[in-house]
């Protein structure tokens, strides 16, 4: 079945550092890929998405590129802020209407001033 | 901006009791979902619901769980006889229907269920 694997956390960075959170997936066909973010005390919010190979999703300075050859969707940000502290979830969907999201384990990011 | 709302935000119940978690999906959405997240673990899919019936469910969604859309706005998850291992954050989500293609699921803030 479908699965998503994220790098183990937690990740602690200083403000303005470069961020990479690795995500790889296993799926049949060509799924859509997502990064969701969960700020403390809040629900899941879609951060960015990519629906086909080589697509780059971007939002709020975060980027991720859909790499079919390596089955990866790594999240990057060039300069993190304290306000980016949250849990980040990689997820996939097999592109069928109404179908489930499969999530990775989540990576806790803490950014210190 | 439209949002998915869940009530209550936190529920404490005794083992063996029935609980109902409530959700109001975004008004023009037609697909509804429940997910759960046990503390420190992955977010797991429970069930999806469309056109007044379950369209997909996971192996977690056994006979003690049920879902219902009792009126035009609410979507509920019932756990008939709670167990300690049902303690988790439960997320409701909804999405539009657009000709078979996937559309973004919008999540509520979650209900934290604690079974004691």
PDB file of C-alpha atoms in Angstrom:
ATOM      1  CA  UNK A   1       0.000   0.000   0.000  1.00  0.00           C
ATOM      2  CA  UNK A   2       0.872   3.656  -0.060  1.00  0.00           C
ATOM      3  CA  UNK A   3       3.327   4.985   2.516  1.00  0.00           C
ATOM      4  CA  UNK A   4       5.250   8.137   3.388  1.00  0.00           C
ATOM      5  CA  UNK A   5       8.519   8.313   5.318  1.00  0.00           C
ATOM      6  CA  UNK A   6       9.882  11.504   6.832  1.00  0.00           C
ATOM      7  CA  UNK A   7      13.241  12.188   8.372  1.00  0.00           C
ATOM      8  CA  UNK A   8      13.324  11.631  12.084  1.00  0.00           C
ATOM      9  CA  UNK A   9      12.944  14.659  14.288  1.00  0.00           C
ATOM     10  CA  UNK A  10      12.906  16.826  16.189  1.00  0.00           C
ATOM     11  CA  UNK A  11      14.831  19.480  14.296  1.00  0.00           C
ATOM     12  CA  UNK A  12      16.197  22.525  16.109  1.00  0.00           C
ATOM     13  CA  UNK A  13      17.610  25.463  14.160  1.00  0.00           C
ATOM     14  CA  UNK A  14      18.670  29.019  14.774  1.00  0.00           C
ATOM     15  CA  UNK A  15      16.770  31.828  13.106  1.00  0.00           C
ATOM     16  CA  UNK A  16      17.849  32.431   9.472  1.00  0.00           C
ATOM     17  CA  UNK A  17      19.257  28.908   9.113  1.00  0.00           C
ATOM     18  CA  UNK A  18      18.523  26.731   6.079  1.00  0.00           C
ATOM     19  CA  UNK A  19      15.895  24.054   6.527  1.00  0.00           C
ATOM     20  CA  UNK A  20      15.535  20.692   4.824  1.00  0.00           C
ATOM     21  CA  UNK A  21      13.020  18.074   5.921  1.00  0.00           C
ATOM     22  CA  UNK A  22      13.280  14.885   3.890  1.00  0.00           C
ATOM     23  CA  UNK A  23      10.241  13.000   2.635  1.00  0.00           C
ATOM     24  CA  UNK A  24      10.098   9.881   0.471  1.00  0.00           C
ATOM     25  CA  UNK A  25       7.054   7.962  -0.624  1.00  0.00           C
ATOM     26  CA  UNK A  26       5.861   4.642  -1.965  1.00  0.00           C
ATOM     27  CA  UNK A  27       2.758   4.613  -4.120  1.00  0.00           C
ATOM     28  CA  UNK A  28       1.261   3.040  -7.204  1.00  0.00           C
ATOM     29  CA  UNK A  29       0.722   5.398 -10.093  1.00  0.00           C
ATOM     30  CA  UNK A  30       1.380   9.090  -9.811  1.00  0.00           C
ATOM     31  CA  UNK A  31       0.051  10.496  -6.556  1.00  0.00           C
ATOM     32  CA  UNK A  32      -0.306  14.117  -5.549  1.00  0.00           C
ATOM     33  CA  UNK A  33       2.090  15.175  -2.796  1.00  0.00           C
ATOM     34  CA  UNK A  34       1.541  17.633   0.035  1.00  0.00           C
ATOM     35  CA  UNK A  35       3.151  19.283   2.999  1.00  0.00           C
ATOM     36  CA  UNK A  36       0.842  20.113   5.893  1.00  0.00           C
ATOM     37  CA  UNK A  37       1.822  22.214   8.914  1.00  0.00           C
ATOM     38  CA  UNK A  38       0.426  22.049  12.438  1.00  0.00           C
ATOM     39  CA  UNK A  39       1.136  25.070  14.606  1.00  0.00           C
ATOM     40  CA  UNK A  40       0.859  24.621  18.390  1.00  0.00           C
ATOM     41  CA  UNK A  41      -2.767  24.191  19.439  1.00  0.00           C
ATOM     42  CA  UNK A  42      -4.089  24.329  15.882  1.00  0.00           C
ATOM     43  CA  UNK A  43      -5.282  21.928  13.204  1.00  0.00           C
ATOM     44  CA  UNK A  44      -3.565  20.817  10.033  1.00  0.00           C
ATOM     45  CA  UNK A  45      -3.085  23.457   7.354  1.00  0.00           C
ATOM     46  CA  UNK A  46      -2.012  22.813   3.794  1.00  0.00           C
ATOM     47  CA  UNK A  47       1.397  24.436   3.246  1.00  0.00           C
ATOM     48  CA  UNK A  48       2.074  23.455  -0.380  1.00  0.00           C
ATOM     49  CA  UNK A  49       1.364  20.773  -2.935  1.00  0.00           C
ATOM     50  CA  UNK A  50       2.540  19.289  -6.227  1.00  0.00           C
ATOM     51  CA  UNK A  51       0.420  17.161  -8.515  1.00  0.00           C
ATOM     52  CA  UNK A  52       2.871  15.810 -11.096  1.00  0.00           C
ATOM     53  CA  UNK A  53       6.534  15.000 -11.557  1.00  0.00           C
ATOM     54  CA  UNK A  54       8.939  17.970 -11.552  1.00  0.00           C
ATOM     55  CA  UNK A  55       6.260  20.312 -10.205  1.00  0.00           C
ATOM     56  CA  UNK A  56       7.507  22.669  -7.510  1.00  0.00           C
ATOM     57  CA  UNK A  57       5.105  23.677  -4.767  1.00  0.00           C
ATOM     58  CA  UNK A  58       5.853  26.864  -2.867  1.00  0.00           C
ATOM     59  CA  UNK A  59       4.291  28.975  -0.138  1.00  0.00           C
ATOM     60  CA  UNK A  60       5.530  31.323   2.606  1.00  0.00           C
ATOM     61  CA  UNK A  61       9.137  30.833   1.500  1.00  0.00           C
ATOM     62  CA  UNK A  62       8.888  27.037   1.663  1.00  0.00           C
ATOM     63  CA  UNK A  63       9.478  24.924  -1.446  1.00  0.00           C
ATOM     64  CA  UNK A  64       9.303  21.261  -2.397  1.00  0.00           C
ATOM     65  CA  UNK A  65       9.871  19.585  -5.765  1.00  0.00           C
ATOM     66  CA  UNK A  66       8.131  16.382  -6.843  1.00  0.00           C
ATOM     67  CA  UNK A  67      10.956  14.012  -7.835  1.00  0.00           C
ATOM     68  CA  UNK A  68       9.581  10.891  -9.432  1.00  0.00           C
ATOM     69  CA  UNK A  69      12.989   9.316 -10.038  1.00  0.00           C
ATOM     70  CA  UNK A  70      13.871   9.410  -6.342  1.00  0.00           C
ATOM     71  CA  UNK A  71      10.238   9.240  -5.090  1.00  0.00           C
ATOM     72  CA  UNK A  72      10.927  12.261  -2.911  1.00  0.00           C
ATOM     73  CA  UNK A  73       9.304  15.557  -1.938  1.00  0.00           C
ATOM     74  CA  UNK A  74      11.785  17.267   0.390  1.00  0.00           C
ATOM     75  CA  UNK A  75      10.722  20.491   2.094  1.00  0.00           C
ATOM     76  CA  UNK A  76      13.178  23.409   2.065  1.00  0.00           C
ATOM     77  CA  UNK A  77      13.316  26.966   3.272  1.00  0.00           C
ATOM     78  CA  UNK A  78      16.283  29.260   2.857  1.00  0.00           C
ATOM     79  CA  UNK A  79      15.914  31.252   6.077  1.00  0.00           C
ATOM     80  CA  UNK A  80      13.650  30.043   8.877  1.00  0.00           C
ATOM     81  CA  UNK A  81      11.940  32.272  11.421  1.00  0.00           C
ATOM     82  CA  UNK A  82      10.840  31.634  14.989  1.00  0.00           C
ATOM     83  CA  UNK A  83       7.254  31.681  13.729  1.00  0.00           C
ATOM     84  CA  UNK A  84       7.991  28.610  11.556  1.00  0.00           C
ATOM     85  CA  UNK A  85       8.188  26.463  14.693  1.00  0.00           C
ATOM     86  CA  UNK A  86       5.573  23.755  14.134  1.00  0.00           C
ATOM     87  CA  UNK A  87       5.109  20.123  13.155  1.00  0.00           C
ATOM     88  CA  UNK A  88       5.418  19.435   9.429  1.00  0.00           C
ATOM     89  CA  UNK A  89       3.704  16.472   7.776  1.00  0.00           C
ATOM     90  CA  UNK A  90       4.393  15.096   4.332  1.00  0.00           C
ATOM     91  CA  UNK A  91       1.380  13.373   2.748  1.00  0.00           C
ATOM     92  CA  UNK A  92       0.234  11.777  -0.474  1.00  0.00           C
ATOM     93  CA  UNK A  93      -3.054  11.182  -2.205  1.00  0.00           C
ATOM     94  CA  UNK A  94      -3.556   8.792  -5.115  1.00  0.00           C
ATOM     95  CA  UNK A  95      -5.484  11.412  -7.125  1.00  0.00           C
ATOM     96  CA  UNK A  96      -8.879   9.869  -6.773  1.00  0.00           C
ATOM     97  CA  UNK A  97     -11.669  12.172  -5.728  1.00  0.00           C
ATOM     98  CA  UNK A  98     -12.596  11.715  -2.084  1.00  0.00           C
ATOM     99  CA  UNK A  99      -9.732   9.384  -1.363  1.00  0.00           C
ATOM    100  CA  UNK A 100      -7.617   9.314   1.716  1.00  0.00           C
ATOM    101  CA  UNK A 101      -4.445  11.174   2.559  1.00  0.00           C
ATOM    102  CA  UNK A 102      -1.553   9.043   3.783  1.00  0.00           C
ATOM    103  CA  UNK A 103       0.674  10.962   6.188  1.00  0.00           C
ATOM    104  CA  UNK A 104       4.273  10.667   7.255  1.00  0.00           C
ATOM    105  CA  UNK A 105       5.331  10.623  10.882  1.00  0.00           C
ATOM    106  CA  UNK A 106       5.615  14.377  11.194  1.00  0.00           C
ATOM    107  CA  UNK A 107       8.739  16.405  11.987  1.00  0.00           C
ATOM    108  CA  UNK A 108       8.810  18.815  14.905  1.00  0.00           C
ATOM    109  CA  UNK A 109      10.707  21.984  13.987  1.00  0.00           C
ATOM    110  CA  UNK A 110      11.865  24.416  16.659  1.00  0.00           C
ATOM    111  CA  UNK A 111      13.482  27.667  15.597  1.00  0.00           C
ATOM    112  CA  UNK A 112      15.387  29.573  18.272  1.00  0.00           C
ATOM    113  CA  UNK A 113      16.017  33.331  18.119  1.00  0.00           C
TER     114      UNK A 113
ATOM    115  CA  UNK B   1     -12.544  32.431   5.038  1.00  0.00           C
ATOM    116  CA  UNK B   2     -14.680  29.302   5.369  1.00  0.00           C
ATOM    117  CA  UNK B   3     -13.416  26.740   7.841  1.00  0.00           C
ATOM    118  CA  UNK B   4     -14.194  23.356   9.314  1.00  0.00           C
ATOM    119  CA  UNK B   5     -15.288  23.610  12.936  1.00  0.00           C
ATOM    120  CA  UNK B   6     -15.188  20.848  15.518  1.00  0.00           C
ATOM    121  CA  UNK B   7     -16.776  20.556  18.950  1.00  0.00           C
ATOM    122  CA  UNK B   8     -15.852  20.017  21.674  1.00  0.00           C
ATOM    123  CA  UNK B   9     -12.179  20.936  21.626  1.00  0.00           C
ATOM    124  CA  UNK B  10     -11.490  18.524  24.468  1.00  0.00           C
ATOM    125  CA  UNK B  11     -13.586  15.636  25.780  1.00  0.00           C
ATOM    126  CA  UNK B  12     -12.852  13.410  28.735  1.00  0.00           C
ATOM    127  CA  UNK B  13     -14.850  10.207  29.045  1.00  0.00           C
ATOM    128  CA  UNK B  14     -14.805   7.038  31.105  1.00  0.00           C
ATOM    129  CA  UNK B  15     -13.858   3.757  29.497  1.00  0.00           C
ATOM    130  CA  UNK B  16     -16.902   1.994  28.093  1.00  0.00           C
ATOM    131  CA  UNK B  17     -18.901   5.160  27.563  1.00  0.00           C
ATOM    132  CA  UNK B  18     -20.198   6.356  24.209  1.00  0.00           C
ATOM    133  CA  UNK B  19     -18.909   9.612  22.760  1.00  0.00           C
ATOM    134  CA  UNK B  20     -20.007  11.688  19.794  1.00  0.00           C
ATOM    135  CA  UNK B  21     -17.567  14.056  18.162  1.00  0.00           C
ATOM    136  CA  UNK B  22     -19.122  16.791  16.068  1.00  0.00           C
ATOM    137  CA  UNK B  23     -17.976  18.614  12.977  1.00  0.00           C
ATOM    138  CA  UNK B  24     -19.412  21.279  10.708  1.00  0.00           C
ATOM    139  CA  UNK B  25     -17.729  20.929   7.295  1.00  0.00           C
ATOM    140  CA  UNK B  26     -17.370  23.782   4.822  1.00  0.00           C
ATOM    141  CA  UNK B  27     -20.814  24.386   3.379  1.00  0.00           C
ATOM    142  CA  UNK B  28     -20.280  23.601  -0.331  1.00  0.00           C
ATOM    143  CA  UNK B  29     -18.060  20.574   0.299  1.00  0.00           C
ATOM    144  CA  UNK B  30     -19.364  17.101  -0.463  1.00  0.00           C
ATOM    145  CA  UNK B  31     -16.633  14.780   0.870  1.00  0.00           C
ATOM    146  CA  UNK B  32     -16.118  14.431   4.602  1.00  0.00           C
ATOM    147  CA  UNK B  33     -13.394  12.634   6.527  1.00  0.00           C
ATOM    148  CA  UNK B  34     -12.274  11.648   9.980  1.00  0.00           C
ATOM    149  CA  UNK B  35      -8.620  11.183  10.878  1.00  0.00           C
ATOM    150  CA  UNK B  36      -7.004  10.558  14.230  1.00  0.00           C
ATOM    151  CA  UNK B  37      -3.592  11.200  15.719  1.00  0.00           C
ATOM    152  CA  UNK B  38      -2.522   9.272  18.764  1.00  0.00           C
ATOM    153  CA  UNK B  39      -0.018  11.324  20.758  1.00  0.00           C
ATOM    154  CA  UNK B  40       3.396  11.144  19.135  1.00  0.00           C
ATOM    155  CA  UNK B  41       2.207   9.071  16.184  1.00  0.00           C
ATOM    156  CA  UNK B  42       1.159   9.595  12.583  1.00  0.00           C
ATOM    157  CA  UNK B  43      -2.096  11.126  11.497  1.00  0.00           C
ATOM    158  CA  UNK B  44      -4.195   8.117  10.443  1.00  0.00           C
ATOM    159  CA  UNK B  45      -7.181   7.972   8.114  1.00  0.00           C
ATOM    160  CA  UNK B  46     -10.369   6.556   9.621  1.00  0.00           C
ATOM    161  CA  UNK B  47     -13.194   7.058   7.144  1.00  0.00           C
ATOM    162  CA  UNK B  48     -14.484   9.091   4.221  1.00  0.00           C
ATOM    163  CA  UNK B  49     -18.144   9.866   3.572  1.00  0.00           C
ATOM    164  CA  UNK B  50     -19.945  10.962   0.435  1.00  0.00           C
ATOM    165  CA  UNK B  51     -23.578  11.104  -0.623  1.00  0.00           C
ATOM    166  CA  UNK B  52     -24.759   9.906   2.787  1.00  0.00           C
ATOM    167  CA  UNK B  53     -22.677   6.780   2.854  1.00  0.00           C
ATOM    168  CA  UNK B  54     -19.195   5.611   3.711  1.00  0.00           C
ATOM    169  CA  UNK B  55     -16.999   5.660   0.602  1.00  0.00           C
ATOM    170  CA  UNK B  56     -13.826   4.307   2.185  1.00  0.00           C
ATOM    171  CA  UNK B  57     -12.728   3.162   5.634  1.00  0.00           C
ATOM    172  CA  UNK B  58      -9.506   1.955   7.193  1.00  0.00           C
ATOM    173  CA  UNK B  59      -8.876  -1.148   9.252  1.00  0.00           C
ATOM    174  CA  UNK B  60      -9.032   1.054  12.356  1.00  0.00           C
ATOM    175  CA  UNK B  61     -12.677   1.893  11.674  1.00  0.00           C
ATOM    176  CA  UNK B  62     -14.249  -1.191  13.216  1.00  0.00           C
ATOM    177  CA  UNK B  63     -17.759  -1.850  14.487  1.00  0.00           C
ATOM    178  CA  UNK B  64     -17.380   0.446  17.490  1.00  0.00           C
ATOM    179  CA  UNK B  65     -17.145   3.446  15.161  1.00  0.00           C
ATOM    180  CA  UNK B  66     -19.927   4.995  13.119  1.00  0.00           C
ATOM    181  CA  UNK B  67     -20.438   8.211  11.195  1.00  0.00           C
ATOM    182  CA  UNK B  68     -23.542  10.148  10.391  1.00  0.00           C
ATOM    183  CA  UNK B  69     -24.695  13.312   8.699  1.00  0.00           C
ATOM    184  CA  UNK B  70     -27.818  13.932  10.768  1.00  0.00           C
ATOM    185  CA  UNK B  71     -28.766  17.178   9.038  1.00  0.00           C
ATOM    186  CA  UNK B  72     -27.527  19.469   6.293  1.00  0.00           C
ATOM    187  CA  UNK B  73     -24.594  20.838   8.228  1.00  0.00           C
ATOM    188  CA  UNK B  74     -23.244  18.443  10.855  1.00  0.00           C
ATOM    189  CA  UNK B  75     -21.026  15.391  10.447  1.00  0.00           C
ATOM    190  CA  UNK B  76     -20.496  13.189  13.495  1.00  0.00           C
ATOM    191  CA  UNK B  77     -18.203  10.396  14.625  1.00  0.00           C
ATOM    192  CA  UNK B  78     -19.594   8.080  17.280  1.00  0.00           C
ATOM    193  CA  UNK B  79     -17.488   5.707  19.339  1.00  0.00           C
ATOM    194  CA  UNK B  80     -19.869   3.247  21.022  1.00  0.00           C
ATOM    195  CA  UNK B  81     -17.770   1.866  23.863  1.00  0.00           C
ATOM    196  CA  UNK B  82     -14.561   3.789  24.347  1.00  0.00           C
ATOM    197  CA  UNK B  83     -11.280   2.120  25.203  1.00  0.00           C
ATOM    198  CA  UNK B  84      -8.128   3.634  26.664  1.00  0.00           C
ATOM    199  CA  UNK B  85      -6.423   3.277  23.274  1.00  0.00           C
ATOM    200  CA  UNK B  86      -9.064   5.507  21.662  1.00  0.00           C
ATOM    201  CA  UNK B  87      -7.420   8.473  23.386  1.00  0.00           C
ATOM    202  CA  UNK B  88      -6.226  10.672  20.530  1.00  0.00           C
ATOM    203  CA  UNK B  89      -6.767  13.897  18.640  1.00  0.00           C
ATOM    204  CA  UNK B  90      -9.585  13.421  16.129  1.00  0.00           C
ATOM    205  CA  UNK B  91      -9.586  15.616  13.040  1.00  0.00           C
ATOM    206  CA  UNK B  92     -12.531  16.226  10.751  1.00  0.00           C
ATOM    207  CA  UNK B  93     -11.880  17.356   7.174  1.00  0.00           C
ATOM    208  CA  UNK B  94     -13.895  18.172   4.086  1.00  0.00           C
ATOM    209  CA  UNK B  95     -13.243  18.659   0.379  1.00  0.00           C
ATOM    210  CA  UNK B  96     -15.049  19.632  -2.783  1.00  0.00           C
ATOM    211  CA  UNK B  97     -15.956  17.302  -5.601  1.00  0.00           C
ATOM    212  CA  UNK B  98     -14.530  18.278  -8.976  1.00  0.00           C
ATOM    213  CA  UNK B  99     -15.003  15.717 -11.697  1.00  0.00           C
ATOM    214  CA  UNK B 100     -12.892  12.978 -10.181  1.00  0.00           C
ATOM    215  CA  UNK B 101      -9.733  14.974  -9.529  1.00  0.00           C
ATOM    216  CA  UNK B 102      -8.377  15.338  -6.020  1.00  0.00           C
ATOM    217  CA  UNK B 103      -9.142  18.591  -4.271  1.00  0.00           C
ATOM    218  CA  UNK B 104      -7.579  19.899  -1.104  1.00  0.00           C
ATOM    219  CA  UNK B 105      -8.908  18.635   2.195  1.00  0.00           C
ATOM    220  CA  UNK B 106      -9.501  21.355   4.793  1.00  0.00           C
ATOM    221  CA  UNK B 107      -9.015  20.247   8.375  1.00  0.00           C
ATOM    222  CA  UNK B 108     -10.662  21.338  11.587  1.00  0.00           C
ATOM    223  CA  UNK B 109      -8.698  22.142  14.733  1.00  0.00           C
ATOM    224  CA  UNK B 110      -9.396  18.745  16.220  1.00  0.00           C
ATOM    225  CA  UNK B 111     -11.081  17.262  19.273  1.00  0.00           C
ATOM    226  CA  UNK B 112      -8.779  15.831  21.892  1.00  0.00           C
ATOM    227  CA  UNK B 113     -10.437  12.738  23.330  1.00  0.00           C
ATOM    228  CA  UNK B 114      -9.123  11.424  26.632  1.00  0.00           C
ATOM    229  CA  UNK B 115     -10.454   8.075  27.856  1.00  0.00           C
ATOM    230  CA  UNK B 116      -9.878   7.421  31.553  1.00  0.00           C
TER     231      UNK B 116
END
